[in-house]
Short mmCIF file of C-alpha atoms in Angstrom, two decimals:
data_model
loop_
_atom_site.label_atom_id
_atom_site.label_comp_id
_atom_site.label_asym_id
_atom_site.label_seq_id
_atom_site.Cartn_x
_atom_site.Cartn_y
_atom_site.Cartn_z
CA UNK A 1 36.10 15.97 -15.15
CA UNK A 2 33.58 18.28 -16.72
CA UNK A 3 36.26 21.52 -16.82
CA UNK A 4 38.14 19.30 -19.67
CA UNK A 5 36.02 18.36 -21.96
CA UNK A 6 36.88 16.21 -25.42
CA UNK A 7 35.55 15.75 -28.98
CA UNK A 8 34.56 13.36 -30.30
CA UNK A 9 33.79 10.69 -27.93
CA UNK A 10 34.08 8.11 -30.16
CA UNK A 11 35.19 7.97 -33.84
CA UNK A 12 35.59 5.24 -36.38
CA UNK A 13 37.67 6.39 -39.58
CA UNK A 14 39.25 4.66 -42.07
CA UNK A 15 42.66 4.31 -42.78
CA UNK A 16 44.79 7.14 -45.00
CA UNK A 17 41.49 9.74 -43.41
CA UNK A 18 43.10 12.76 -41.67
CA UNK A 19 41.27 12.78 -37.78
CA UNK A 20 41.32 15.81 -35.08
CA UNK A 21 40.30 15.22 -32.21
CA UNK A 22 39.85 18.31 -29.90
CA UNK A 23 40.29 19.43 -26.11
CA UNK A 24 38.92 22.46 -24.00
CA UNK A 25 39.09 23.48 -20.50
CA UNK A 26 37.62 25.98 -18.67
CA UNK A 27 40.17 25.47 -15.79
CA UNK A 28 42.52 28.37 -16.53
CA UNK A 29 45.78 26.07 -17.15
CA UNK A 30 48.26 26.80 -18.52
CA UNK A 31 49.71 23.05 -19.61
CA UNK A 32 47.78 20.43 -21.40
CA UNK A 33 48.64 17.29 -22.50
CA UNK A 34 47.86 14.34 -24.99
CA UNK A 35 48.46 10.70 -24.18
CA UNK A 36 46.77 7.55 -25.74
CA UNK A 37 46.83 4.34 -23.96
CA UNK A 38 46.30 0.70 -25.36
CA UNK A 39 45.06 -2.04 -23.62
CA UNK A 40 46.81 -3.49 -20.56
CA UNK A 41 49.33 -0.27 -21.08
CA UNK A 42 49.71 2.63 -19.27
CA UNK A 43 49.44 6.47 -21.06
CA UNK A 44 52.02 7.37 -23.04
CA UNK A 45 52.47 10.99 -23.62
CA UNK A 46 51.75 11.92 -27.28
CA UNK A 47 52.75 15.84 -27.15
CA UNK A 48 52.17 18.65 -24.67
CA UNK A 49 52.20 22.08 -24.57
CA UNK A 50 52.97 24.99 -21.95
CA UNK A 51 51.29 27.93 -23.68
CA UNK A 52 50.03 29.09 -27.37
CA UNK A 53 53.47 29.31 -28.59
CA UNK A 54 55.43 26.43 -26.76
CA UNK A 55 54.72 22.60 -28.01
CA UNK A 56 56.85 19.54 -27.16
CA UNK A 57 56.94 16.51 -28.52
CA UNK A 58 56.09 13.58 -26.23
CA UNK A 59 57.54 9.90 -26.18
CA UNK A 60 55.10 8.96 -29.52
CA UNK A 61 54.53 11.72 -31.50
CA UNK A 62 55.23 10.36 -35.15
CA UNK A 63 52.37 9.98 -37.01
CA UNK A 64 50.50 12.66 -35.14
CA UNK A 65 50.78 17.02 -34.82
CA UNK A 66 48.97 19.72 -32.55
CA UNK A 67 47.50 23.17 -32.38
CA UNK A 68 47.14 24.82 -29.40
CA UNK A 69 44.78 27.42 -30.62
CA UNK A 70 44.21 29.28 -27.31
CA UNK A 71 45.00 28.37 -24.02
CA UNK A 72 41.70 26.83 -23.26
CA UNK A 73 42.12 24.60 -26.65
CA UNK A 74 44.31 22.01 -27.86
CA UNK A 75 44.00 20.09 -30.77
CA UNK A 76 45.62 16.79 -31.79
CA UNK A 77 45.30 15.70 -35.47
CA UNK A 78 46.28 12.26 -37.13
CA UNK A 79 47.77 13.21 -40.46
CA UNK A 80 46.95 10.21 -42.38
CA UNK A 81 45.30 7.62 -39.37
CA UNK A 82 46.57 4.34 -39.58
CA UNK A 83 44.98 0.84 -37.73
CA UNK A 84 47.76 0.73 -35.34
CA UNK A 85 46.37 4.44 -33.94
CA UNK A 86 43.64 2.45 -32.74
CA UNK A 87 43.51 3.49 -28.95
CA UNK A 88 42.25 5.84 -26.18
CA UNK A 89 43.24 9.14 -26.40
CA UNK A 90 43.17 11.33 -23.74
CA UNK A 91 43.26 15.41 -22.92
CA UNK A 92 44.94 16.70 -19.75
CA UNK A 93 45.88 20.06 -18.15
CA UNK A 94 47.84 21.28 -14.95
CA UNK A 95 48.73 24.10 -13.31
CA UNK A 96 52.13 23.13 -12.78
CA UNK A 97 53.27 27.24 -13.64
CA UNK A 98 52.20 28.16 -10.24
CA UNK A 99 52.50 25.05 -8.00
CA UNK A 100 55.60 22.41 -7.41
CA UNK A 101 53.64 20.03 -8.62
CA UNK A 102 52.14 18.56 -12.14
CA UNK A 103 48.84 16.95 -10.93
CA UNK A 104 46.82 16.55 -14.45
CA UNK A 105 43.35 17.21 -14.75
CA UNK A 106 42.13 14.53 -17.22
CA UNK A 107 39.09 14.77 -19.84
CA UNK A 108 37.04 11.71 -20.47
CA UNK A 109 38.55 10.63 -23.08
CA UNK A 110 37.88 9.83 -26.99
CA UNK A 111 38.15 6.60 -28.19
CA UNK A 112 38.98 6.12 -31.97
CA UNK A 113 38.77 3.12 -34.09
CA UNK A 114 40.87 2.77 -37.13
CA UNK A 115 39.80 0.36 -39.93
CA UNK B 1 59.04 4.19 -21.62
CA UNK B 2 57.41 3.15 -18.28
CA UNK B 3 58.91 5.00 -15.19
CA UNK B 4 56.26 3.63 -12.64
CA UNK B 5 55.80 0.00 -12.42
CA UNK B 6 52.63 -1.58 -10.48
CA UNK B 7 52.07 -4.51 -8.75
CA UNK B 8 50.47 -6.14 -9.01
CA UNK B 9 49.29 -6.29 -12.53
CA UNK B 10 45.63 -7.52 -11.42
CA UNK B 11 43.80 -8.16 -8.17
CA UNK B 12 40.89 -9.48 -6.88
CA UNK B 13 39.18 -9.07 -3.48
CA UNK B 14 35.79 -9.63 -1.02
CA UNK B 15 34.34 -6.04 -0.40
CA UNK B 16 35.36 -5.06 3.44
CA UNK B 17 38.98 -6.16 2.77
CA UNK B 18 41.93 -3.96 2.14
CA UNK B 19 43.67 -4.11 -0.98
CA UNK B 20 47.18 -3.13 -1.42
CA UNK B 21 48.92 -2.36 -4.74
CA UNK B 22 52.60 -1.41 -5.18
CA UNK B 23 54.65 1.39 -7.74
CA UNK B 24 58.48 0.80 -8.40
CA UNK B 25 60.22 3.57 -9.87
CA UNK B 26 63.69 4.36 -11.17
CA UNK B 27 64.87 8.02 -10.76
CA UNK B 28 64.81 10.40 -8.57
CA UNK B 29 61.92 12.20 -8.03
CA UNK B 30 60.29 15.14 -5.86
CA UNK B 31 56.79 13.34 -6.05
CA UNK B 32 54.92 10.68 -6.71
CA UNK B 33 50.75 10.71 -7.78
CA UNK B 34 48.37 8.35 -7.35
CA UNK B 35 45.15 8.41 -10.24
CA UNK B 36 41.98 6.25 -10.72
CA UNK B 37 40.73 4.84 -13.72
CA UNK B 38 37.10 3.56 -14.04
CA UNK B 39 36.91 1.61 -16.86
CA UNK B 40 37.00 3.49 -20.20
CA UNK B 41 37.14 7.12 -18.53
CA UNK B 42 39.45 9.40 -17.52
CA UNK B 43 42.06 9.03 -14.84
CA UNK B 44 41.44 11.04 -11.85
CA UNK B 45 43.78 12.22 -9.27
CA UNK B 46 43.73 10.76 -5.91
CA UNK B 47 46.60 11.59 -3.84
CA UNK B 48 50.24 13.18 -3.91
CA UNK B 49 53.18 12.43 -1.79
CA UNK B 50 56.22 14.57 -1.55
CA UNK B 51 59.90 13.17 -1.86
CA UNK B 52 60.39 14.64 2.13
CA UNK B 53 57.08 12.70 3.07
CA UNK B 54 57.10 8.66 4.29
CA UNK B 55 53.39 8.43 4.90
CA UNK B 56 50.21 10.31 3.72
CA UNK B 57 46.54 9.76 4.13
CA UNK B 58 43.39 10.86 2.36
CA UNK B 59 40.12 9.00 3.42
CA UNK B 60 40.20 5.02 3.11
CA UNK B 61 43.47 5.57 1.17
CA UNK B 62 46.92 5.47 2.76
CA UNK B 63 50.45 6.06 0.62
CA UNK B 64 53.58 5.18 1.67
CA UNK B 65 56.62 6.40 -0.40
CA UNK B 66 60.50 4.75 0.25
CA UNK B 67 62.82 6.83 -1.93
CA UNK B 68 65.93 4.53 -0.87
CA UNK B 69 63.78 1.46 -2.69
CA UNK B 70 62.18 3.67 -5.19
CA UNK B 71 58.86 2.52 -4.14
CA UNK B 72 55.60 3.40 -3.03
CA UNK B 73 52.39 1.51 -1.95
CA UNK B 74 48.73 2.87 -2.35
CA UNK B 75 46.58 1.35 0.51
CA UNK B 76 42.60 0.94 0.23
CA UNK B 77 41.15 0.20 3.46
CA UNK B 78 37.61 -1.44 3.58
CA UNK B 79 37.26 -1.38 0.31
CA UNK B 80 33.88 -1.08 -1.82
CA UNK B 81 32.30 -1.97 -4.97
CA UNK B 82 32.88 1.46 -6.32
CA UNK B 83 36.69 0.85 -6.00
CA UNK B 84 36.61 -1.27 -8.96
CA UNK B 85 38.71 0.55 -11.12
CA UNK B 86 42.22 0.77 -12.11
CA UNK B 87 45.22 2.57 -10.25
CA UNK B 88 48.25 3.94 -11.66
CA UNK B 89 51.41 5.89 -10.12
CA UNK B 90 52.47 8.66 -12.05
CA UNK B 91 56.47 10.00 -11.38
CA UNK B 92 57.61 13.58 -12.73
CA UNK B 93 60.48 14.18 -15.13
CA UNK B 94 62.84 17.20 -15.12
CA UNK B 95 61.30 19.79 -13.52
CA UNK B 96 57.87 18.44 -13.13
CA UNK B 97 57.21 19.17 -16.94
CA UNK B 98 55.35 15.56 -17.86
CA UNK B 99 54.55 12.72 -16.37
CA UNK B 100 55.49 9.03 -16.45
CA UNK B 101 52.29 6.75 -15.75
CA UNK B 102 52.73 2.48 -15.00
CA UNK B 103 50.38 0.47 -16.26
CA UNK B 104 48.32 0.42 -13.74
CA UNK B 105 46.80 -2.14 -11.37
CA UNK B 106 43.21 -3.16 -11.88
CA UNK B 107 41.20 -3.86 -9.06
CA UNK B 108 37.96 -5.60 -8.46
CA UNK B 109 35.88 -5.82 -5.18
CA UNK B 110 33.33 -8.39 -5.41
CA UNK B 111 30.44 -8.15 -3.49
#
């Protein structure tokens, strides 16, 4: 989906490097999302936030932190990467504030290598 | 940990056939979503079925949703070679805040 976009698309680091990878929409929501999934696995939800001041952890979020710097932006950093962070890691947003419903809007993803 | 639980894990079909995949759940929920995933891209949202609804359609694609099994089925009628891709539920948590994706069925249509 072109309104989120994601950078890089692909990165290879090396272990102990500190990583950001970044996420912008220009679809006005207010929620976004990080999730990485791993081969044969579904996403699992790394952190996600509601506005500039509200951030949640997820179900994985040791080892990794995030900015939301604006609404439109949301940043998710690997502190000090390690192999096992190896994965897909993808943006989302909703609009879930003013519908029922959380239907995610996903970017296309950045895939990062750890060595 | 996995809300949504697909089944199959894998399947394989002629182009023209339907293809049926399954999602178990295990709470309660208000809704349950339906995404693609081409390989190596983003998911994208294909359908959304309310708690109050049985049956919905959108195109080729039919959802059925039993809350007293906690299950739902995603449908692909006549299928095509640009179904290829793989298909995950996706089940809310406490008021809608996240949600909980399976891991997915992948689906091939051969030619």
């Amino acid at each position: 989906d072109a309104d989120v976009t994601q950078t890089p698309r692909n990165r290879i680091t090396k272990t102990g490097k500190r990583i950001m990878l970044e996420c912008s929409q220009t679809k006005g929501h207010d929620r976004m999302y990080w999730y990485r999934q791993d081969p044969g696995l579904g996403l699992r939800l790394i952190y996600y936030s509601f506005d500039v001041k509200d951030i949640n952890k997820g179900e994985i979020s040791d080892g990794y932190s995030v900015s939301r710097q604006a609404q439109a932006k949301f940043s998710l950093s690997l502190e000090s990467a390690i192999p096992n962070q190896t994965a897909l890691y993808f943006c989302a947003t909703s609009d879930a504030g003013r519908t029922s419903y959380n239907e995610q809007f996903f970017g296309p993803g950045t895939r990062l290598t750890v060595l | 940990s996995q809300q949504g639980e697909e089944d199959p894990q894998a399947l394989s079909i002629q182009e023209g056939e339907n293809a049926t995949m399954n999602c178990s759940y295990k709470t309660s929920i208000n809704n349950l979503q339906w995404y693609r995933q081409n390989s190596g891209r983003g998911l994208v949202h294909l359908i959304l079925i309310r708690s109050n609804e049985r049956e919905k359609h959108s195109g080729r694609l039919r959802v059925t949703l039993d809350t007293s099994k906690k299950s739902s089925s995603l449908l692909i009628t006549a299928s095509r070679a640009a179904d290829t891709a793989s298909y995950f539920c996706a089940t809310p948590g406490v008021g809608n805040e996240k949600l909980t994706f399976g891991t997915g069925t992948r689906l091939t249509i051969i030619p």
